[in-house]
């Protein structure tokens, strides 16, 4: 997606081989017009997947996911992230390991908002090792629902998440794919 | 705002005199069309305030704030909420007390994203005692910026937050004002 590539080149900051800061338009400050464009592109890409609901994870996933849900005309659900969570009957809960923070956290969704009839499009801001997206996919399965696809704003293609999710049979579309990072150097995969 | 009133009556759940659950369209599952309408109304209400930035707090404020920022054509910044935070030079940080959770947490915004030239519209999902909104207003002042207004989705008018903020001179607009709550009973102020 050219608009996003341009924005990453102009405002993204590669701190080292692993960390790309995009807090001026995605993770802290948010560019609403860019989010709307992203939502339009995701809605086109997954438009034939009979999506009934968009699922993301707080907080940085909410903006692109909201615009995608708006473009598709379906509700958005955001999973709650917690340090730990006692299991509750009315919640679907999964554990997710964060390589960045080197800790395990819980993601949960109220059972009210995912049903066996749902076809769920998962949207998230970053895909690296794929732990968060895989955790959301397990939440969908817990509900007996189908994963209609996985839409990612920025994929770090040099980590194994995208390959792993595609091997598991998921339809994955990333708006920007980063082949490599280095201090002040960003190389796109396309 | 009639659309919101109708939604609250249809889907809101008053658990007791203090708690109104709106997790089917605002706090967990989100209705994107309703968010867009809210954004339009906020943009109209604060359209003459020369807003340069919208500020909210993660996570439930992000959706209505994003739509407001989109309608106004300005960036959105969401403050990060943390249990505690060591002070850092490049962050504006304030402490906020949550009556609901009976704990103090920190809200912070990167100094990069608020400047003395900004006129900031604060958007949040709920206003009860006004602690969160007042904390965001203090963040704006730390940056030397101006508070252009405070837009609230649901105001609990029976608590003192709105009155307190108006007494402090802030322009406050709430899309729905609740006069009282009781088990399965919701009375609007208008």
CSV table of C-alpha atoms in Angstrom, one decimal:
chain,number,residue,atom,x,y,z
A,1,UNK,CA,0.0,0.0,0.0
A,2,UNK,CA,1.8,3.0,-1.3
A,3,UNK,CA,0.4,5.6,1.1
A,4,UNK,CA,1.6,3.5,4.0
A,5,UNK,CA,5.0,2.8,2.5
A,6,UNK,CA,5.5,6.5,2.0
A,7,UNK,CA,4.5,7.2,5.6
A,8,UNK,CA,6.8,4.6,6.9
A,9,UNK,CA,9.7,6.0,4.9
A,10,UNK,CA,8.9,9.6,6.0
A,11,UNK,CA,8.1,9.0,9.6
A,12,UNK,CA,9.1,5.5,10.7
A,13,UNK,CA,12.2,5.1,12.8
A,14,UNK,CA,14.2,1.9,12.6
A,15,UNK,CA,16.0,1.8,15.9
A,16,UNK,CA,17.9,-1.5,15.2
A,17,UNK,CA,17.4,-4.8,13.3
A,18,UNK,CA,14.2,-5.5,15.2
A,19,UNK,CA,12.4,-2.3,16.2
A,20,UNK,CA,10.5,0.0,13.9
A,21,UNK,CA,8.9,2.9,15.7
A,22,UNK,CA,5.7,4.2,14.0
A,23,UNK,CA,4.3,6.1,16.9
A,24,UNK,CA,3.7,9.3,15.0
A,25,UNK,CA,0.9,7.7,12.9
A,26,UNK,CA,-0.1,4.2,14.3
A,27,UNK,CA,0.9,3.4,17.8
A,28,UNK,CA,0.5,6.6,19.8
A,29,UNK,CA,-0.4,9.4,17.5
A,30,UNK,CA,-2.8,8.2,14.8
A,31,UNK,CA,-3.4,9.5,11.3
A,32,UNK,CA,-7.2,9.1,10.8
A,33,UNK,CA,-7.1,9.5,7.0
A,34,UNK,CA,-4.4,6.8,6.7
A,35,UNK,CA,-6.5,4.5,8.9
A,36,UNK,CA,-9.5,5.1,6.7
A,37,UNK,CA,-7.5,4.2,3.6
A,38,UNK,CA,-6.2,1.1,5.3
A,39,UNK,CA,-9.8,0.1,6.2
A,40,UNK,CA,-10.8,0.5,2.6
A,41,UNK,CA,-8.0,-1.7,1.4
A,42,UNK,CA,-8.6,-4.4,4.0
A,43,UNK,CA,-12.3,-4.4,3.1
A,44,UNK,CA,-11.5,-4.9,-0.5
A,45,UNK,CA,-9.0,-7.7,0.1
A,46,UNK,CA,-11.3,-9.6,2.4
A,47,UNK,CA,-14.6,-8.5,0.8
A,48,UNK,CA,-15.4,-11.9,-0.6
A,49,UNK,CA,-14.8,-13.7,2.7
A,50,UNK,CA,-18.3,-13.1,4.1
A,51,UNK,CA,-16.9,-11.5,7.2
A,52,UNK,CA,-19.4,-11.0,10.0
A,53,UNK,CA,-17.1,-9.5,12.6
A,54,UNK,CA,-13.7,-7.8,12.9
A,55,UNK,CA,-11.5,-8.8,15.9
A,56,UNK,CA,-8.5,-7.0,17.2
A,57,UNK,CA,-6.5,-6.5,20.4
A,58,UNK,CA,-6.2,-3.4,22.5
A,59,UNK,CA,-4.8,-0.7,22.0
A,60,UNK,CA,-3.0,-0.1,18.7
A,61,UNK,CA,-5.1,-2.5,16.7
A,62,UNK,CA,-8.3,-0.6,17.4
A,63,UNK,CA,-7.9,2.2,14.9
A,64,UNK,CA,-7.2,0.2,11.8
A,65,UNK,CA,-9.7,-2.5,12.8
A,66,UNK,CA,-12.5,0.1,13.4
A,67,UNK,CA,-12.0,1.6,9.9
A,68,UNK,CA,-12.1,-1.9,8.4
A,69,UNK,CA,-15.3,-2.8,10.3
A,70,UNK,CA,-16.8,0.4,9.1
A,71,UNK,CA,-15.9,-0.3,5.5
A,72,UNK,CA,-17.3,-3.9,5.8
A,73,UNK,CA,-20.4,-2.8,7.7
A,74,UNK,CA,-19.8,-5.3,10.5
A,75,UNK,CA,-19.2,-4.9,14.3
A,76,UNK,CA,-15.7,-4.7,15.8
A,77,UNK,CA,-14.7,-6.6,18.9
A,78,UNK,CA,-11.4,-5.8,20.7
A,79,UNK,CA,-9.8,-8.4,22.9
A,80,UNK,CA,-8.7,-7.3,26.3
A,81,UNK,CA,-5.1,-7.8,27.2
A,82,UNK,CA,-4.2,-8.5,30.8
A,83,UNK,CA,-1.1,-9.6,32.8
A,84,UNK,CA,-3.0,-12.6,34.0
A,85,UNK,CA,-6.6,-13.7,34.1
A,86,UNK,CA,-8.5,-16.1,36.2
A,87,UNK,CA,-10.6,-18.2,33.9
A,88,UNK,CA,-14.3,-17.2,33.8
A,89,UNK,CA,-17.1,-19.1,32.2
A,90,UNK,CA,-18.4,-16.2,30.1
A,91,UNK,CA,-15.0,-15.3,28.7
A,92,UNK,CA,-12.8,-17.0,26.0
A,93,UNK,CA,-9.2,-16.6,27.1
A,94,UNK,CA,-5.9,-17.5,25.6
A,95,UNK,CA,-2.3,-16.9,26.6
A,96,UNK,CA,0.0,-15.0,24.4
A,97,UNK,CA,3.8,-14.7,24.7
A,98,UNK,CA,5.3,-11.3,23.9
A,99,UNK,CA,8.9,-11.6,22.6
A,100,UNK,CA,9.2,-7.8,22.8
A,101,UNK,CA,8.2,-7.6,26.4
A,102,UNK,CA,9.4,-11.2,27.2
A,103,UNK,CA,6.3,-12.0,29.2
A,104,UNK,CA,3.1,-13.9,28.8
A,105,UNK,CA,-0.2,-12.1,28.9
A,106,UNK,CA,-3.8,-13.1,28.5
A,107,UNK,CA,-6.2,-12.0,25.8
A,108,UNK,CA,-9.9,-12.5,26.3
A,109,UNK,CA,-13.2,-11.9,24.6
A,110,UNK,CA,-16.6,-12.0,26.1
A,111,UNK,CA,-18.5,-15.2,25.0
A,112,UNK,CA,-21.4,-12.9,24.1
A,113,UNK,CA,-19.6,-11.4,21.2
A,114,UNK,CA,-18.3,-14.4,19.3
A,115,UNK,CA,-20.6,-17.2,18.1
A,116,UNK,CA,-20.3,-20.3,16.0
A,117,UNK,CA,-22.0,-18.5,13.2
A,118,UNK,CA,-19.3,-15.8,12.9
A,119,UNK,CA,-16.7,-15.5,10.2
A,120,UNK,CA,-14.1,-13.3,11.9
A,121,UNK,CA,-11.5,-11.1,10.2
A,122,UNK,CA,-8.5,-10.5,12.6
A,123,UNK,CA,-6.8,-7.2,12.2
A,124,UNK,CA,-3.6,-6.1,14.0
A,125,UNK,CA,-1.0,-3.4,13.8
A,126,UNK,CA,2.2,-5.5,13.7
A,127,UNK,CA,3.0,-9.1,12.8
A,128,UNK,CA,6.4,-10.4,13.9
A,129,UNK,CA,6.5,-13.9,15.5
A,130,UNK,CA,2.7,-14.1,15.1
A,131,UNK,CA,2.0,-14.8,18.7
A,132,UNK,CA,-0.8,-12.2,19.1
A,133,UNK,CA,-2.5,-13.1,15.8
A,134,UNK,CA,-2.3,-16.8,16.6
A,135,UNK,CA,-3.8,-16.2,20.0
A,136,UNK,CA,-6.7,-14.3,18.5
A,137,UNK,CA,-7.2,-17.1,16.0
A,138,UNK,CA,-7.4,-19.6,18.9
A,139,UNK,CA,-10.0,-17.3,20.6
A,140,UNK,CA,-12.1,-17.5,17.4
A,141,UNK,CA,-11.8,-21.3,17.4
A,142,UNK,CA,-12.8,-21.5,21.0
A,143,UNK,CA,-16.1,-19.8,20.0
A,144,UNK,CA,-16.5,-22.4,17.3
A,145,UNK,CA,-16.3,-19.5,14.7
A,146,UNK,CA,-14.3,-19.4,11.5
A,147,UNK,CA,-11.2,-17.2,10.9
A,148,UNK,CA,-12.1,-15.4,7.6
A,149,UNK,CA,-8.6,-13.9,7.3
A,150,UNK,CA,-5.8,-12.0,9.0
A,151,UNK,CA,-5.1,-8.4,8.0
A,152,UNK,CA,-1.8,-6.8,9.2
A,153,UNK,CA,-0.7,-3.2,8.9
A,154,UNK,CA,3.1,-3.9,9.1
A,155,UNK,CA,4.5,-7.3,8.7
A,156,UNK,CA,8.1,-8.0,9.7
A,157,UNK,CA,8.7,-10.6,7.0
A,158,UNK,CA,12.1,-11.4,8.4
A,159,UNK,CA,10.4,-13.0,11.4
A,160,UNK,CA,8.4,-16.2,11.1
A,161,UNK,CA,4.9,-15.1,12.0
A,162,UNK,CA,3.5,-14.6,8.5
A,163,UNK,CA,5.0,-17.8,7.1
A,164,UNK,CA,3.7,-19.7,10.1
A,165,UNK,CA,0.1,-18.4,9.8
A,166,UNK,CA,0.1,-19.0,6.1
A,167,UNK,CA,1.3,-22.6,6.7
A,168,UNK,CA,-1.6,-23.1,9.1
A,169,UNK,CA,-3.9,-22.2,6.2
A,170,UNK,CA,-4.9,-18.7,7.1
A,171,UNK,CA,-5.4,-16.0,4.5
A,172,UNK,CA,-2.9,-13.3,5.5
A,173,UNK,CA,-2.7,-9.9,3.9
A,174,UNK,CA,-0.2,-7.3,5.1
A,175,UNK,CA,-0.3,-3.7,3.9
A,176,UNK,CA,3.4,-3.2,4.3
A,177,UNK,CA,6.0,-6.0,4.4
A,178,UNK,CA,9.4,-5.2,5.8
A,179,UNK,CA,12.3,-7.4,4.5
A,180,UNK,CA,14.9,-6.0,6.9
A,181,UNK,CA,15.6,-3.3,9.4
A,182,UNK,CA,18.8,-1.7,10.6
A,183,UNK,CA,19.7,1.5,12.3
A,184,UNK,CA,18.0,4.1,10.1
A,185,UNK,CA,17.5,1.6,7.4
A,186,UNK,CA,14.1,0.1,6.3
A,187,UNK,CA,13.9,-2.3,3.3
A,188,UNK,CA,10.5,-3.3,2.1
A,189,UNK,CA,9.8,-6.9,0.9
A,190,UNK,CA,8.1,-5.6,-2.3
B,1,UNK,CA,-28.0,12.4,20.5
B,2,UNK,CA,-31.1,10.3,19.7
B,3,UNK,CA,-29.2,7.4,18.0
B,4,UNK,CA,-27.1,6.9,21.1
B,5,UNK,CA,-30.1,7.2,23.5
B,6,UNK,CA,-31.9,4.6,21.5
B,7,UNK,CA,-28.9,2.3,21.6
B,8,UNK,CA,-28.4,2.8,25.4
B,9,UNK,CA,-32.1,2.0,25.9
B,10,UNK,CA,-32.0,-1.1,23.7
B,11,UNK,CA,-28.6,-2.5,24.7
B,12,UNK,CA,-27.3,-0.8,27.8
B,13,UNK,CA,-27.6,-2.7,31.0
B,14,UNK,CA,-27.9,-0.8,34.3
B,15,UNK,CA,-26.5,-3.2,36.9
B,16,UNK,CA,-27.1,-0.9,39.9
B,17,UNK,CA,-27.2,2.8,40.7
B,18,UNK,CA,-23.6,3.3,39.5
B,19,UNK,CA,-22.8,0.8,36.7
B,20,UNK,CA,-24.1,1.1,33.1
B,21,UNK,CA,-22.7,-1.7,30.9
B,22,UNK,CA,-22.5,-0.7,27.2
B,23,UNK,CA,-20.0,-3.4,26.2
B,24,UNK,CA,-22.1,-4.4,23.2
B,25,UNK,CA,-21.4,-1.2,21.3
B,26,UNK,CA,-18.8,0.9,23.0
B,27,UNK,CA,-16.5,-0.8,25.5
B,28,UNK,CA,-15.8,-4.2,24.1
B,29,UNK,CA,-17.8,-4.7,21.0
B,30,UNK,CA,-18.0,-1.5,19.0
B,31,UNK,CA,-20.6,-0.3,16.5
B,32,UNK,CA,-18.6,1.5,13.8
B,33,UNK,CA,-21.6,3.4,12.3
B,34,UNK,CA,-22.5,4.7,15.7
B,35,UNK,CA,-18.9,5.8,16.2
B,36,UNK,CA,-19.0,7.6,12.9
B,37,UNK,CA,-22.2,9.5,13.8
B,38,UNK,CA,-20.7,10.4,17.2
B,39,UNK,CA,-17.6,11.8,15.5
B,40,UNK,CA,-19.7,13.9,13.2
B,41,UNK,CA,-21.7,15.4,16.1
B,42,UNK,CA,-18.5,16.1,18.1
B,43,UNK,CA,-16.9,17.7,15.1
B,44,UNK,CA,-20.0,19.9,14.7
B,45,UNK,CA,-20.1,20.9,18.4
B,46,UNK,CA,-16.4,21.8,18.6
B,47,UNK,CA,-16.0,22.9,14.9
B,48,UNK,CA,-15.5,26.5,15.9
B,49,UNK,CA,-12.8,25.8,18.5
B,50,UNK,CA,-9.9,25.6,16.1
B,51,UNK,CA,-9.0,22.1,17.2
B,52,UNK,CA,-5.5,21.0,16.1
B,53,UNK,CA,-5.5,17.6,17.9
B,54,UNK,CA,-7.8,15.1,19.5
B,55,UNK,CA,-6.6,13.4,22.7
B,56,UNK,CA,-8.1,10.4,24.4
B,57,UNK,CA,-7.1,7.5,26.7
B,58,UNK,CA,-6.8,3.9,25.8
B,59,UNK,CA,-8.7,1.7,25.1
B,60,UNK,CA,-12.4,2.6,25.0
B,61,UNK,CA,-11.9,6.2,24.1
B,62,UNK,CA,-10.0,5.4,20.9
B,63,UNK,CA,-13.0,4.5,18.6
B,64,UNK,CA,-15.1,7.7,19.2
B,65,UNK,CA,-12.0,9.8,19.3
B,66,UNK,CA,-10.7,8.4,16.0
B,67,UNK,CA,-14.0,9.2,14.3
B,68,UNK,CA,-14.0,12.8,15.7
B,69,UNK,CA,-10.4,13.3,14.6
B,70,UNK,CA,-11.3,12.0,11.1
B,71,UNK,CA,-14.3,14.4,10.9
B,72,UNK,CA,-12.2,17.4,12.1
B,73,UNK,CA,-9.2,16.5,9.8
B,74,UNK,CA,-6.7,16.5,12.7
B,75,UNK,CA,-4.5,13.8,14.3
B,76,UNK,CA,-5.5,11.7,17.2
B,77,UNK,CA,-3.2,11.0,20.2
B,78,UNK,CA,-4.1,8.4,22.8
B,79,UNK,CA,-2.6,8.6,26.2
B,80,UNK,CA,-1.1,5.4,27.6
B,81,UNK,CA,-2.5,4.1,30.9
B,82,UNK,CA,-0.1,2.3,33.2
B,83,UNK,CA,-0.2,1.0,36.8
B,84,UNK,CA,2.8,3.2,37.6
B,85,UNK,CA,5.3,5.0,35.6
B,86,UNK,CA,8.8,6.3,36.4
B,87,UNK,CA,9.0,9.9,35.2
B,88,UNK,CA,10.8,10.3,31.9
B,89,UNK,CA,12.0,13.5,30.3
B,90,UNK,CA,10.3,12.9,27.0
B,91,UNK,CA,6.9,12.1,28.5
B,92,UNK,CA,4.1,14.2,30.0
B,93,UNK,CA,2.7,12.1,32.9
B,94,UNK,CA,-0.2,12.6,35.3
B,95,UNK,CA,-1.7,10.5,38.0
B,96,UNK,CA,-5.4,9.6,37.8
B,97,UNK,CA,-7.5,8.0,40.5
B,98,UNK,CA,-10.1,5.5,39.4
B,99,UNK,CA,-13.1,5.3,41.7
B,100,UNK,CA,-14.3,2.2,39.8
B,101,UNK,CA,-11.1,0.3,40.3
B,102,UNK,CA,-10.1,2.1,43.5
B,103,UNK,CA,-6.6,2.5,42.4
B,104,UNK,CA,-4.3,5.2,41.0
B,105,UNK,CA,-2.8,4.8,37.6
B,106,UNK,CA,-0.6,7.0,35.4
B,107,UNK,CA,-1.5,8.5,32.0
B,108,UNK,CA,1.2,9.6,29.7
B,109,UNK,CA,1.7,11.2,26.3
B,110,UNK,CA,5.0,11.5,24.5
B,111,UNK,CA,6.2,15.2,24.5
B,112,UNK,CA,6.6,14.9,20.7
B,113,UNK,CA,2.9,14.9,20.1
B,114,UNK,CA,1.6,17.8,22.2
B,115,UNK,CA,3.1,21.3,21.7
B,116,UNK,CA,2.3,24.8,23.0
B,117,UNK,CA,0.7,25.6,19.7
B,118,UNK,CA,-1.9,22.9,20.0
B,119,UNK,CA,-5.6,23.4,20.7
B,120,UNK,CA,-6.7,20.0,22.0
B,121,UNK,CA,-10.1,18.4,22.1
B,122,UNK,CA,-10.3,15.7,24.8
B,123,UNK,CA,-12.7,12.8,24.0
B,124,UNK,CA,-13.6,10.0,26.4
B,125,UNK,CA,-16.2,7.3,26.6
B,126,UNK,CA,-17.5,7.9,30.2
B,127,UNK,CA,-17.5,10.9,32.5
B,128,UNK,CA,-18.4,10.2,36.2
B,129,UNK,CA,-16.1,11.9,38.7
B,130,UNK,CA,-14.1,13.4,36.0
B,131,UNK,CA,-10.8,12.1,37.1
B,132,UNK,CA,-9.7,10.8,33.7
B,133,UNK,CA,-10.8,13.9,31.8
B,134,UNK,CA,-9.1,16.2,34.4
B,135,UNK,CA,-5.9,14.2,34.1
B,136,UNK,CA,-5.9,14.5,30.4
B,137,UNK,CA,-6.5,18.3,30.7
B,138,UNK,CA,-3.5,18.5,33.0
B,139,UNK,CA,-1.4,16.7,30.4
B,140,UNK,CA,-2.5,19.3,27.9
B,141,UNK,CA,-1.4,22.1,30.2
B,142,UNK,CA,1.9,20.4,30.9
B,143,UNK,CA,2.6,20.8,27.2
B,144,UNK,CA,1.6,24.5,27.4
B,145,UNK,CA,-1.2,23.7,25.0
B,146,UNK,CA,-4.9,24.8,25.3
B,147,UNK,CA,-7.9,22.6,26.0
B,148,UNK,CA,-10.3,23.4,23.2
B,149,UNK,CA,-13.1,21.3,24.8
B,150,UNK,CA,-14.1,18.0,26.3
B,151,UNK,CA,-16.4,15.6,24.5
B,152,UNK,CA,-18.0,12.7,26.4
B,153,UNK,CA,-20.0,9.9,25.0
B,154,UNK,CA,-21.9,9.1,28.2
B,155,UNK,CA,-22.0,11.5,31.2
B,156,UNK,CA,-23.3,10.3,34.5
B,157,UNK,CA,-24.8,13.6,35.5
B,158,UNK,CA,-25.5,12.3,39.0
B,159,UNK,CA,-21.8,12.3,39.7
B,160,UNK,CA,-19.9,15.6,40.0
B,161,UNK,CA,-17.4,15.3,37.1
B,162,UNK,CA,-19.3,17.3,34.5
B,163,UNK,CA,-20.2,20.1,37.0
B,164,UNK,CA,-16.6,20.2,38.2
B,165,UNK,CA,-15.1,20.5,34.7
B,166,UNK,CA,-17.6,23.2,33.7
B,167,UNK,CA,-16.8,25.1,36.9
B,168,UNK,CA,-13.1,25.0,35.9
B,169,UNK,CA,-14.1,26.7,32.7
B,170,UNK,CA,-14.0,23.8,30.2
B,171,UNK,CA,-16.4,23.6,27.4
B,172,UNK,CA,-18.0,20.1,28.0
B,173,UNK,CA,-20.4,18.4,25.6
B,174,UNK,CA,-21.9,15.0,26.3
B,175,UNK,CA,-23.8,13.0,23.8
B,176,UNK,CA,-25.9,11.2,26.4
B,177,UNK,CA,-26.5,12.4,30.0
B,178,UNK,CA,-27.8,10.0,32.5
B,179,UNK,CA,-29.7,11.5,35.4
B,180,UNK,CA,-30.0,8.3,37.4
B,181,UNK,CA,-29.5,4.5,37.2
B,182,UNK,CA,-31.0,1.6,39.1
B,183,UNK,CA,-31.3,-2.1,38.5
B,184,UNK,CA,-32.6,-2.3,34.9
B,185,UNK,CA,-33.6,1.4,35.0
B,186,UNK,CA,-31.9,4.2,33.0
B,187,UNK,CA,-33.2,7.8,33.3
B,188,UNK,CA,-31.8,10.4,30.9
B,189,UNK,CA,-31.1,14.0,32.1
B,190,UNK,CA,-32.7,15.4,28.9
